[in-house]
Amino acid sequence: MRVKTVQINWHDKLPIFSIDFDHNYTNTTNGGWRFATSGGDNNVRIWRLRTPSEREADAQQPAVEFLASLNRHTAPVNVVRFAPGSSRLASAGDDGVIIIWRQVDETPGDELEVWRPAAMLRGSLADICDLAWSPCGRYIASASVDNTARIWDAREARCLQVLADHSHYVQGVAWDPLGEFLVTQSSDRSLRTYRWHRDVAEAGKPGSAVATVLSTHYSMPRIDDDSAGEASGKEDDEEEHKQQEQEAEEQKMEVDTAEQAKPTTTTRKTQRLFHDDNLTSFFRRPAISPDGRLVATAAGVQRDRTSRNTCFVWARDKLQGAPVLSLGGHAKPVVVTRWTPCRFGARKADDGSSGWIAGDGDEAARMVLAVATQNSVAIYDTSVSGRAVGLMSGLHYAAITDVAWCRDGSHLVIASIDGFATVAAFDQPTEPLEIAAAT
């Protein structure tokens, strides 16, 4: 792993809030990978990450090449996301407008590429924190600080449904690559899963629900021994139980209010899954693995004497249950998770197990996950159980805001509020395995 912070004028020395690679980009002349960034200067900028051979041939040149500046937003731009299956780019920010950009065949001036707005989606009542494309590339989900998520038809430039189930800022959204569900994360300490009804959306009937709630996660049961329970504090348990009852009343959920069992060696309790709104972060960005089997979340919190910060992972077939995995041990809260867009060849873990995922053949192919906290990035391999295979920390003077992988998983770019971005190059474990796109 080779890591370098690229110290160029990314966004006029203002924060970089988001970054994303164009996985459909091909440059037969120079190669490399195209990506977009957005920042506090109200602009979106397009870049090309040079190939390793280019960087080695001329070490004096920066690792990235500037291609274009997209100037139409009137406030800081919080998120950029390329559409699957095409090179369209969606951007959104504090002006509450989603702009869909496309590259046009015009003679460039001072810049190397020309991009124009293809559509503008208006209707959000507040700042937009995050975006996610549907796998078919027609629909977009947005997360906003007006406590709602919205689903848009990008082709017709209209809002299909407002999801108003959260009680605080919605700071992250992700869409299932198989097109069956989407997830949202909010500072109300919850993760919500929605079932996606594409047939209803395509029917185009006004007022129809194109997404319905599948599950909501605030807390989960835990088992503590007496000493651990005493150390954690009875007052905290009582406060959590009261909050759970109050939220369940608001959401008309059933809550178990039975008397606590008499003291034994083990006591059944509950633990909150996520940080509350005191977490100083603009974003809680979840991610779904490229095969749709795993959902990684941000801002997780667990009861542990060394570190409370974790990334909870849900399995596709257990979305209504407790998380199947906790990737803990982080010094700071997790703000963003990102899977490589490809998979890699299977191998047995060091302990002889199959790692996170059991299966044979194609099902055993491994995936790589980047978990970014406010001050570090941990790399996980699904073939290695229980620990990170890489860790990068102390890269930036301010909080990390977003990370993005190139198409083949060989490079990861990390964005920060300090106005700089870091490029990390990895030795791929095997040749990348392409995943068929959903239609």
Coordinates of C-alpha atoms in Angstrom, one line a residue:
M1 CA 0.0 0.0 0.0
R2 CA 1.4 3.4 -1.0
V3 CA -0.2 6.6 0.3
K4 CA 0.3 10.2 -0.8
T5 CA -1.6 13.4 0.0
V6 CA -1.9 15.4 -3.2
Q7 CA -1.3 19.1 -2.3
I8 CA -2.9 21.0 -5.1
N9 CA -5.6 23.6 -5.2
W10 CA -8.6 21.2 -5.2
H11 CA -11.4 23.7 -4.3
D12 CA -9.7 27.0 -3.6
K13 CA -8.4 25.7 -0.3
L14 CA -12.0 25.1 0.9
P15 CA -13.3 21.8 2.2
I16 CA -13.8 18.8 -0.1
F17 CA -17.1 17.2 0.8
S18 CA -17.4 14.4 -1.6
I19 CA -15.6 12.3 -4.2
D20 CA -16.7 9.6 -6.7
F21 CA -15.1 7.7 -9.6
D22 CA -16.6 7.3 -13.1
H23 CA -16.6 3.5 -13.5
N24 CA -17.5 3.9 -17.2
Y25 CA -14.6 6.1 -18.2
T26 CA -12.2 4.9 -20.9
N27 CA -9.2 6.8 -22.1
T28 CA -7.5 5.0 -24.9
T29 CA -4.8 7.6 -25.1
N30 CA -3.5 8.1 -21.6
G31 CA -5.5 5.6 -19.5
G32 CA -6.1 6.4 -15.9
W33 CA -9.3 6.9 -14.0
R34 CA -11.7 9.8 -14.0
F35 CA -13.3 11.1 -10.8
A36 CA -15.3 14.1 -9.5
T37 CA -15.0 16.1 -6.3
S38 CA -17.3 18.7 -4.8
G39 CA -16.5 21.3 -2.2
G40 CA -17.2 24.5 -0.2
D41 CA -16.4 26.7 -3.2
N42 CA -19.9 25.8 -4.7
N43 CA -18.2 23.9 -7.6
V44 CA -17.9 20.4 -8.9
R45 CA -14.5 19.5 -10.5
I46 CA -13.5 16.7 -12.8
W47 CA -10.1 15.0 -12.5
R48 CA -8.1 12.2 -14.0
L49 CA -6.0 10.0 -11.8
R50 CA -2.8 9.3 -13.7
T51 CA -1.6 5.7 -14.1
P52 CA 1.3 4.4 -12.0
S53 CA 3.6 4.4 -15.0
E54 CA 2.8 8.1 -15.6
R55 CA 3.4 9.0 -12.0
E56 CA 6.7 7.1 -12.0
A57 CA 7.9 8.7 -15.3
D58 CA 7.4 12.2 -14.0
A59 CA 7.5 12.4 -10.2
Q60 CA 7.3 16.2 -10.3
Q61 CA 3.8 16.2 -11.7
P62 CA 0.9 15.8 -9.4
A63 CA -0.9 12.4 -9.3
V64 CA -4.0 13.9 -10.8
E65 CA -4.8 16.0 -13.9
F66 CA -7.5 18.7 -13.9
L67 CA -10.1 18.2 -16.6
A68 CA -13.1 20.5 -16.0
S69 CA -14.9 22.8 -13.5
L70 CA -18.7 22.5 -13.3
N71 CA -20.2 25.8 -12.0
R72 CA -23.9 26.0 -11.5
H73 CA -24.6 25.5 -7.8
T74 CA -25.1 28.6 -5.6
A75 CA -24.0 27.0 -2.3
P76 CA -21.5 24.4 -1.1
V77 CA -21.8 21.0 -2.9
N78 CA -22.0 18.1 -0.5
V79 CA -22.1 15.1 -2.7
V80 CA -21.3 13.9 -6.2
R81 CA -22.2 10.5 -7.6
F82 CA -21.7 9.0 -11.1
A83 CA -24.6 7.0 -12.6
P84 CA -24.1 3.3 -13.1
G85 CA -23.9 2.3 -16.8
S86 CA -23.2 5.8 -18.0
S87 CA -21.0 8.8 -17.3
R88 CA -23.8 11.1 -16.1
L89 CA -23.0 12.8 -12.9
A90 CA -25.4 13.9 -10.1
S91 CA -24.4 16.7 -7.7
A92 CA -26.3 18.3 -4.8
G93 CA -25.6 20.5 -1.8
D94 CA -26.8 23.3 0.4
D95 CA -28.9 25.0 -2.3
G96 CA -31.3 22.0 -2.3
V97 CA -30.9 21.4 -6.0
I98 CA -29.8 18.1 -7.7
I99 CA -28.0 18.8 -11.0
I100 CA -27.4 16.0 -13.5
W101 CA -24.4 16.7 -15.7
R102 CA -23.2 15.1 -18.9
Q103 CA -20.1 15.5 -21.0
V104 CA -20.8 17.2 -24.3
D105 CA -18.8 17.1 -27.6
E106 CA -17.7 20.7 -27.7
T107 CA -14.4 22.2 -28.3
P108 CA -12.9 22.9 -24.9
G109 CA -11.4 26.2 -24.0
D110 CA -8.9 26.4 -21.1
E111 CA -10.3 23.0 -19.8
L112 CA -9.8 19.6 -21.3
E113 CA -13.5 18.5 -21.1
V114 CA -16.9 20.3 -21.4
W115 CA -19.8 19.4 -19.2
R116 CA -23.4 20.8 -19.3
P117 CA -26.4 20.3 -17.0
A118 CA -28.8 17.8 -18.5
A119 CA -31.5 18.2 -15.8
M120 CA -32.2 20.0 -12.6
L121 CA -34.3 18.4 -9.9
R122 CA -35.9 21.0 -7.6
G123 CA -38.2 20.4 -4.7
S124 CA -36.0 19.7 -1.7
L125 CA -36.7 22.0 1.2
A126 CA -33.2 22.0 2.7
D127 CA -29.6 21.1 2.3
I128 CA -29.0 17.7 0.6
C129 CA -26.3 15.6 2.3
D130 CA -26.1 12.4 0.1
L131 CA -27.3 10.8 -3.1
A132 CA -27.6 7.3 -4.5
W133 CA -28.5 6.1 -8.0
S134 CA -30.7 3.1 -8.7
P135 CA -28.8 0.3 -10.5
C136 CA -30.8 1.0 -13.7
G137 CA -29.6 4.6 -13.7
R138 CA -33.1 6.1 -14.0
Y139 CA -33.9 7.0 -10.3
I140 CA -32.0 8.9 -7.6
A141 CA -32.5 8.9 -3.8
S142 CA -31.5 12.0 -1.9
A143 CA -31.0 12.5 1.9
S144 CA -31.7 15.9 3.4
V145 CA -31.5 17.9 6.6
D146 CA -35.3 18.5 6.5
N147 CA -35.5 15.0 8.0
T148 CA -36.6 13.4 4.7
A149 CA -35.3 11.3 1.9
R150 CA -36.7 11.7 -1.6
I151 CA -36.9 9.4 -4.6
W152 CA -36.6 11.1 -8.0
D153 CA -37.2 10.1 -11.6
A154 CA -34.1 11.5 -13.2
R155 CA -35.5 11.0 -16.7
E156 CA -38.6 13.0 -16.1
A157 CA -37.0 15.4 -13.5
R158 CA -39.7 14.9 -10.9
C159 CA -40.0 13.7 -7.3
L160 CA -41.8 10.4 -7.0
Q161 CA -42.1 10.1 -3.2
V162 CA -41.0 11.8 0.0
L163 CA -39.9 9.4 2.8
A164 CA -40.6 11.3 6.0
D165 CA -40.0 8.5 8.6
H166 CA -36.9 9.9 10.2
S167 CA -37.1 12.5 13.1
H168 CA -33.8 14.2 12.5
Y169 CA -31.3 14.9 9.6
V170 CA -31.0 12.2 7.0
Q171 CA -27.3 12.0 6.4
G172 CA -26.7 9.0 4.2
V173 CA -28.4 6.8 1.6
A174 CA -27.5 3.7 -0.4
W175 CA -29.3 1.7 -3.1
D176 CA -29.2 -2.0 -3.5
P177 CA -27.2 -3.0 -6.6
L178 CA -29.8 -5.7 -7.3
G179 CA -32.6 -3.0 -7.2
E180 CA -34.7 -4.5 -4.4
F181 CA -34.2 -2.1 -1.5
L182 CA -32.5 1.1 -0.3
V183 CA -31.3 2.2 3.1
T184 CA -31.1 5.6 4.9
Q185 CA -29.1 6.7 7.9
S186 CA -30.1 9.6 10.2
S187 CA -28.8 11.4 13.2
D188 CA -32.0 10.2 15.0
R189 CA -29.8 7.1 15.6
S190 CA -31.6 4.9 13.2
L191 CA -31.1 2.9 10.0
R192 CA -34.2 2.4 7.9
T193 CA -34.6 -0.1 5.0
Y194 CA -37.1 0.5 2.3
R195 CA -38.5 -2.0 -0.2
W196 CA -38.2 -0.6 -3.7
H197 CA -41.2 -1.1 -6.0
R198 CA -39.8 -0.5 -9.4
D199 CA -43.0 -1.7 -11.2
V200 CA -45.0 1.0 -9.3
A201 CA -42.4 3.7 -10.2
E202 CA -42.5 2.7 -13.9
A203 CA -46.3 2.8 -13.9
G204 CA -46.1 6.5 -13.2
K205 CA -49.3 6.8 -11.2
P206 CA -49.2 10.0 -9.2
G207 CA -49.3 9.5 -5.4
S208 CA -48.3 5.8 -5.5
A209 CA -45.8 4.6 -3.0
V210 CA -42.7 3.5 -4.8
A211 CA -40.9 2.6 -1.5
T212 CA -42.3 1.1 1.7
V213 CA -40.6 0.6 5.1
L214 CA -39.1 -2.8 5.4
S215 CA -37.2 -2.5 8.7
T216 CA -36.0 0.1 11.3
H217 CA -33.1 -0.3 13.6
Y218 CA -32.5 1.7 16.7
S219 CA -31.1 -0.8 19.2
M220 CA -30.4 -4.5 19.5
P221 CA -30.3 -7.0 22.4
R222 CA -27.0 -7.6 24.1
I223 CA -25.7 -10.1 26.7
D224 CA -23.4 -8.7 29.5
D225 CA -21.9 -10.5 32.5
D226 CA -22.5 -8.8 35.9
S227 CA -19.2 -7.0 36.0
A228 CA -19.6 -5.6 32.5
G229 CA -23.1 -4.6 33.2
E230 CA -22.1 -2.8 36.4
A231 CA -19.3 -1.0 34.6
S232 CA -21.5 0.2 31.9
G233 CA -23.8 1.9 34.4
K234 CA -27.4 1.4 35.4
E235 CA -28.4 5.0 34.6
D236 CA -27.3 4.6 31.0
D237 CA -29.4 1.5 30.7
E238 CA -32.5 3.2 32.1
E239 CA -32.0 6.2 29.8
E240 CA -31.7 4.0 26.7
H241 CA -34.8 2.1 27.8
K242 CA -36.8 5.3 28.2
Q243 CA -35.7 6.6 24.8
Q244 CA -36.6 3.2 23.2
E245 CA -40.1 3.4 24.7
Q246 CA -40.6 7.0 23.5
E247 CA -39.4 6.3 20.0
A248 CA -41.5 3.2 19.8
E249 CA -44.6 5.1 20.8
E250 CA -43.9 7.7 18.1
Q251 CA -43.4 5.0 15.5
K252 CA -46.2 2.8 16.8
M253 CA -43.9 0.0 17.4
E254 CA -44.2 -2.7 20.1
V255 CA -41.8 -2.4 23.0
D256 CA -41.1 -5.1 25.6
T257 CA -41.9 -3.4 28.9
A258 CA -41.7 -6.6 31.0
E259 CA -40.0 -6.5 34.4
Q260 CA -36.3 -7.2 34.3
A261 CA -35.3 -10.7 35.3
K262 CA -33.8 -11.3 38.7
P263 CA -30.0 -10.9 38.8
T264 CA -28.2 -13.9 37.3
T265 CA -24.8 -14.5 35.7
T266 CA -26.2 -13.0 32.4
T267 CA -28.8 -10.2 32.0
R268 CA -30.7 -9.4 28.8
K269 CA -30.3 -5.7 27.9
T270 CA -30.4 -3.6 24.8
Q271 CA -27.8 -1.3 23.3
R272 CA -28.2 1.6 21.0
L273 CA -26.7 1.0 17.6
F274 CA -25.7 4.5 16.5
H275 CA -24.4 7.8 17.7
D276 CA -26.9 10.6 18.5
D277 CA -27.0 14.1 16.9
N278 CA -24.1 15.2 19.1
L279 CA -21.8 13.5 16.6
T280 CA -19.9 16.3 14.8
S281 CA -20.2 15.1 11.2
F282 CA -22.1 16.2 8.2
F283 CA -22.4 12.7 6.9
R284 CA -23.3 9.1 7.8
R285 CA -22.8 7.3 4.6
P286 CA -23.7 3.6 4.4
A287 CA -22.7 1.3 1.5
I288 CA -24.0 -1.9 0.0
S289 CA -21.6 -4.5 -1.3
P290 CA -21.4 -4.8 -5.1
D291 CA -23.2 -8.2 -5.0
G292 CA -25.8 -6.8 -2.7
R293 CA -25.1 -9.3 0.1
L294 CA -23.8 -7.0 2.8
V295 CA -24.8 -3.6 4.1
A296 CA -22.1 -1.6 5.9
T297 CA -23.2 1.4 8.1
A298 CA -21.6 4.5 9.6
A299 CA -21.7 6.0 13.1
G300 CA -22.0 2.7 14.9
V301 CA -21.5 2.6 18.7
Q302 CA -21.0 -0.5 20.9
R303 CA -20.2 -1.3 24.5
D304 CA -16.5 -1.9 24.7
R305 CA -14.0 -0.7 27.3
T306 CA -11.4 0.2 24.7
S307 CA -13.4 1.8 21.9
R308 CA -17.1 2.4 21.4
N309 CA -16.9 3.2 17.6
T310 CA -17.8 0.5 15.1
C311 CA -19.2 -0.2 11.7
F312 CA -22.2 -2.6 11.9
V313 CA -22.8 -4.9 8.9
W314 CA -26.2 -6.4 8.0
A315 CA -26.7 -9.4 5.8
R316 CA -29.1 -9.2 2.9
D317 CA -31.2 -12.1 4.1
K318 CA -31.4 -10.7 7.7
L319 CA -32.2 -7.0 7.1
Q320 CA -35.0 -7.2 9.7
G321 CA -32.7 -8.7 12.3
A322 CA -29.6 -7.7 14.3
P323 CA -26.4 -6.9 12.5
V324 CA -24.3 -10.0 11.7
L325 CA -20.9 -8.3 12.2
S326 CA -19.3 -5.4 14.1
L327 CA -16.1 -3.9 12.8
G328 CA -15.0 -2.1 15.9
G329 CA -11.9 -0.7 17.5
H330 CA -11.9 2.7 16.0
A331 CA -10.7 5.7 17.9
K332 CA -13.2 8.1 16.2
P333 CA -16.7 7.6 14.9
V334 CA -17.2 6.1 11.4
V335 CA -18.5 8.7 8.9
V336 CA -18.4 6.8 5.6
T337 CA -18.1 3.2 4.2
R338 CA -17.3 2.2 0.7
W339 CA -17.0 -1.2 -1.1
T340 CA -14.8 -1.8 -4.1
P341 CA -17.0 -1.9 -7.2
C342 CA -15.5 -5.3 -8.1
R343 CA -14.8 -8.6 -6.3
F344 CA -11.6 -10.6 -6.1
G345 CA -10.7 -14.3 -6.3
A346 CA -11.6 -16.4 -3.3
R347 CA -9.0 -17.7 -0.8
K348 CA -9.2 -19.3 2.6
A349 CA -8.6 -17.1 5.7
D350 CA -5.5 -17.6 7.9
D351 CA -7.5 -19.5 10.4
G352 CA -8.9 -21.9 7.8
S353 CA -12.3 -20.4 7.8
S354 CA -14.1 -18.7 4.9
G355 CA -14.0 -15.2 6.5
W356 CA -17.2 -13.3 6.5
I357 CA -18.9 -15.1 3.7
A358 CA -19.5 -18.9 3.4
G359 CA -19.9 -20.5 0.0
D360 CA -18.2 -22.2 -2.9
G361 CA -17.2 -21.0 -6.3
D362 CA -18.5 -17.5 -7.2
E363 CA -20.2 -17.1 -3.8
A364 CA -16.8 -17.3 -2.1
A365 CA -15.3 -14.4 -4.0
R366 CA -14.0 -11.8 -1.6
M367 CA -14.7 -8.1 -1.4
V368 CA -12.9 -5.2 0.1
L369 CA -14.4 -2.5 2.3
A370 CA -13.0 0.9 3.3
V371 CA -14.3 2.2 6.6
A372 CA -13.4 5.8 7.1
T373 CA -13.6 7.5 10.5
Q374 CA -13.1 11.2 11.2
N375 CA -9.3 10.7 11.2
S376 CA -8.5 7.3 9.7
V377 CA -9.4 4.7 7.1
A378 CA -9.4 1.0 7.8
I379 CA -9.4 -1.6 5.0
Y380 CA -11.3 -4.9 5.5
D381 CA -11.1 -8.1 3.3
T382 CA -14.1 -10.4 3.6
S383 CA -11.8 -13.4 3.5
V384 CA -10.1 -12.3 6.7
S385 CA -12.2 -12.6 9.9
G386 CA -12.3 -10.1 12.7
R387 CA -9.6 -7.6 11.8
A388 CA -8.6 -4.9 9.3
V389 CA -5.9 -5.8 6.8
G390 CA -4.7 -2.2 6.5
L391 CA -5.0 1.1 8.4
M392 CA -4.2 4.7 7.4
S393 CA -4.3 7.5 10.0
G394 CA -2.9 11.0 10.5
L395 CA -3.4 11.8 6.8
H396 CA -5.3 15.1 7.3
Y397 CA -5.5 17.9 9.7
A398 CA -9.3 17.9 9.7
A399 CA -12.1 15.3 9.4
I400 CA -12.5 12.9 6.5
T401 CA -15.7 13.4 4.5
D402 CA -15.8 10.8 1.8
V403 CA -13.8 8.0 0.1
A404 CA -14.0 6.4 -3.4
W405 CA -12.5 3.4 -5.2
C406 CA -11.5 3.2 -8.8
R407 CA -13.1 0.5 -11.0
D408 CA -10.6 -2.2 -10.5
G409 CA -10.0 -1.6 -6.7
S410 CA -6.4 -0.6 -7.2
H411 CA -6.7 3.0 -5.9
L412 CA -8.7 4.7 -3.1
V413 CA -9.0 8.5 -2.9
I414 CA -9.8 10.1 0.5
A415 CA -11.4 13.6 0.8
S416 CA -11.1 15.9 3.8
I417 CA -12.5 19.1 5.2
D418 CA -8.9 20.5 5.2
G419 CA -9.2 21.0 1.4
F420 CA -6.9 18.2 0.3
A421 CA -7.3 14.6 -0.9
T422 CA -5.1 11.5 -0.5
V423 CA -4.4 8.8 -3.0
A424 CA -3.8 5.3 -1.8
A425 CA -2.5 2.6 -4.2
F426 CA -3.0 -1.1 -3.4
D427 CA -1.6 -4.3 -4.6
Q428 CA -4.6 -6.2 -5.8
P429 CA -5.0 -9.7 -4.3
T430 CA -6.1 -11.2 -7.6
E431 CA -7.4 -10.0 -11.0
P432 CA -10.7 -8.1 -10.4
L433 CA -13.9 -10.0 -11.1
E434 CA -16.5 -8.0 -12.9
I435 CA -20.0 -8.0 -11.6
A436 CA -22.9 -7.9 -14.1
A437 CA -24.8 -4.7 -13.9
A438 CA -28.5 -4.8 -12.9
T439 CA -31.1 -3.7 -15.5

